[in-house]
Structure formats: structure tokens, C-alpha cells
PDB file of C-alpha atoms in Angstrom:
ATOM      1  CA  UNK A 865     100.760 103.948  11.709  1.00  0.00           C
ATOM      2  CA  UNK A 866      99.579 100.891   9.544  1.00  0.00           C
ATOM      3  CA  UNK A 867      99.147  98.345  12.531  1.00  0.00           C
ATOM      4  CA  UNK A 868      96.763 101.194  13.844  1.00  0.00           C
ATOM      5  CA  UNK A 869      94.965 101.442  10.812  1.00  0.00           C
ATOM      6  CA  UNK A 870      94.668  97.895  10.447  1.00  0.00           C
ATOM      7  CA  UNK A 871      93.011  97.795  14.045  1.00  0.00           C
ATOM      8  CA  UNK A 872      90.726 100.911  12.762  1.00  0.00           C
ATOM      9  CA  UNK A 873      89.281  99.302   9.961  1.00  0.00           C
ATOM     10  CA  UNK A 874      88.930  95.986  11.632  1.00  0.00           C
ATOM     11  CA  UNK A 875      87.094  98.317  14.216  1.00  0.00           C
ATOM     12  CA  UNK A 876      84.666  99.852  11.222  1.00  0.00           C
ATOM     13  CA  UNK A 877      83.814  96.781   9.670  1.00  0.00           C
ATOM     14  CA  UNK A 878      82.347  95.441  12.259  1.00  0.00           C
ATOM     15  CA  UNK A 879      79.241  97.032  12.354  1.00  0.00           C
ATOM     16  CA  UNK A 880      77.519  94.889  15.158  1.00  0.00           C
ATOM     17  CA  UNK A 881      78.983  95.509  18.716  1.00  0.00           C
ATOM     18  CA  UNK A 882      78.269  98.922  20.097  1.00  0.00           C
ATOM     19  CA  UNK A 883      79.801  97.538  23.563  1.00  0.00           C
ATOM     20  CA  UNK A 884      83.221  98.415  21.977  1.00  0.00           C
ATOM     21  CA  UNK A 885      83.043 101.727  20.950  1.00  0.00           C
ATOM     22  CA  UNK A 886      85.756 103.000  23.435  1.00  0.00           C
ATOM     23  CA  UNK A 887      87.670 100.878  21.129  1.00  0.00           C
ATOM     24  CA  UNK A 888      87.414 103.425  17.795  1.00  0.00           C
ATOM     25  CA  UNK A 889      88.305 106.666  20.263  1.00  0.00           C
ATOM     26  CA  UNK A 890      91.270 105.177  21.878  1.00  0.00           C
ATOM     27  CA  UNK A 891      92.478 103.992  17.902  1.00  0.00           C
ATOM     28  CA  UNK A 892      91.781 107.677  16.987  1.00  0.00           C
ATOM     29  CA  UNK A 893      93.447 109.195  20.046  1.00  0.00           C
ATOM     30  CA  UNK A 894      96.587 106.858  19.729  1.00  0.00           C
ATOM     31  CA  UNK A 895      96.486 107.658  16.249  1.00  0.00           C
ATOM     32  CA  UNK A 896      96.907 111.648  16.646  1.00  0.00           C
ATOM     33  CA  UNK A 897      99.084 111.573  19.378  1.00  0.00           C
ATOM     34  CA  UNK A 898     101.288 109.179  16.581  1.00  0.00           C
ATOM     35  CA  UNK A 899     100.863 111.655  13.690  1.00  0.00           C
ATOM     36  CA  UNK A 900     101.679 114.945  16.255  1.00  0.00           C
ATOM     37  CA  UNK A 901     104.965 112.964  17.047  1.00  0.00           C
ATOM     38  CA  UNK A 902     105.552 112.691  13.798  1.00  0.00           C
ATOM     39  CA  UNK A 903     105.160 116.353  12.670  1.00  0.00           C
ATOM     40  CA  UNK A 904     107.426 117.958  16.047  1.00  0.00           C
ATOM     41  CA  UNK A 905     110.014 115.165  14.630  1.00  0.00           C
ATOM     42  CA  UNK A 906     110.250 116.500  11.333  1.00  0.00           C
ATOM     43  CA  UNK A 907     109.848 120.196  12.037  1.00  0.00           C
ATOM     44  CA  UNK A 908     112.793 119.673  14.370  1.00  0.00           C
ATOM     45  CA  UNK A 909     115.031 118.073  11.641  1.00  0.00           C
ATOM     46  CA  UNK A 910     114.114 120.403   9.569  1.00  0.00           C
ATOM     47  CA  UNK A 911     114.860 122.989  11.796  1.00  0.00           C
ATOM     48  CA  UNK A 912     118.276 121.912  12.090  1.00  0.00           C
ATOM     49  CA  UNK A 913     118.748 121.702   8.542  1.00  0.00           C
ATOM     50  CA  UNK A 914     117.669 124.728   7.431  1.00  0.00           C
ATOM     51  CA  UNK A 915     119.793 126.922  10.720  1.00  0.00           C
ATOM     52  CA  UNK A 916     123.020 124.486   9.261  1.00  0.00           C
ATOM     53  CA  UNK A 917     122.323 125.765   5.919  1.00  0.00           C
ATOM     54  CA  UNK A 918     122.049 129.544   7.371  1.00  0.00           C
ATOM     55  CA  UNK A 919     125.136 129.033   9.190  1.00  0.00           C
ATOM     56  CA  UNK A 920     127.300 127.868   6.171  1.00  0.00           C
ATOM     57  CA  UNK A 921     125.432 130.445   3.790  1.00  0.00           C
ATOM     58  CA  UNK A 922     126.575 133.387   6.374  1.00  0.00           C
ATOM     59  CA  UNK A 923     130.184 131.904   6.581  1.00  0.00           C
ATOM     60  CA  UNK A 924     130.500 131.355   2.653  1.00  0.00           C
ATOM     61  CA  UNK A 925     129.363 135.181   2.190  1.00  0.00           C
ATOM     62  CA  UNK A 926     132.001 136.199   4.858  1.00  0.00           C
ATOM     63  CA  UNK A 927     134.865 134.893   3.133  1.00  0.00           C
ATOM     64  CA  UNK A 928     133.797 136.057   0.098  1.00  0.00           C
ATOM     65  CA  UNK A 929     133.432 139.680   1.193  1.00  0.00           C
ATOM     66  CA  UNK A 930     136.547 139.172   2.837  1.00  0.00           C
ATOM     67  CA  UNK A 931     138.434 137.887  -0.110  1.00  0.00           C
ATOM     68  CA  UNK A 932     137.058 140.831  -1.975  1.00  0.00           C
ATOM     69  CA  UNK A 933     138.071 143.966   0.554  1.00  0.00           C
ATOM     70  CA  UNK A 934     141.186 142.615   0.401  1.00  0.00           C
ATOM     71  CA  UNK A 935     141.299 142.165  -3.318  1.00  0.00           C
ATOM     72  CA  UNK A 936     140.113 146.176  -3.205  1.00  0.00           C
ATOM     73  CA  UNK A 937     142.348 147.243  -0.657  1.00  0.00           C
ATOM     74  CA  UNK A 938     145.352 145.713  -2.278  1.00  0.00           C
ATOM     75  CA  UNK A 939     144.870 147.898  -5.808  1.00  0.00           C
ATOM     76  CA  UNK A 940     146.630 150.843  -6.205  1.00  0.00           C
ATOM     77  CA  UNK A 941     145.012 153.691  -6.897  1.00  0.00           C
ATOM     78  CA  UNK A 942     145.542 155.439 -10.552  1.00  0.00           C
TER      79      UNK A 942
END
């Protein structure tokens, strides 16, 4: 992103040449298509993250219910 906002404020400051307006909208246009690669990156990695952290929540409360039925099955009743 900062060599394209280098280039954009080059483009703002100067003030005189209309001829290069096409210029500013292909700055702007390469600088959204930048930023929504950025965001479907990090949504994906988070994405994976967060199903990882399901996945290892679901397993740790499966052994401990499992530890436990067998804890209660093993007691003898009174």
C-alpha cells in the first residue's frame, strides 16, 4: 500500500494537469482491489484459526466428559 499512496499524493499535489486524471482512478482502483485482497486474506486466516480452535475445544470437552462417565460409572452405588 505505501508505494500507492506515495503515487496518490504525488497525484494530488499536483494541481495543474487535468490531462492525467485517469491517473488518480486507476491509483484508487489498484488501491481497493489491494485493500479487498487484504481483507479475504485475513478473514481466511482467521477462519482457520478460529474452526482449529473449535476443533480442539470440542475434542478437549470430549475427553473430559469421557473421563468423567467413566469416573461415574466406576462408583459403586451405596
Amino acid at each position: 500500500m505505501p508505494p500507492f499512496y506515495r503515487l496518490l499524493i504525488e497525484y494530488t499535489e499536483d494541481k495543474g494537469n487535468d490531462a492525467d486524471r485517469w491517473k488518480g482512478y486507476v491509483y484508487v482502483v489498484c488501491m481497493v482491489v489491494i485493500a479487498i485482497c487484504q481483507v479475504t486474506t485475513v478473514q481466511h486466516s482467521l477462519h482457520i484459526a478460529f474452526k482449529s480452535a473449535m476443533r480442539v475445544h470440542t475434542s478437549i470437552i470430549g475427553v473430559v466428559y469421557a473421563k468423567v462417565s467413566h469416573l461415574c460409572a466406576s462408583l459403586q452405588p451405596y
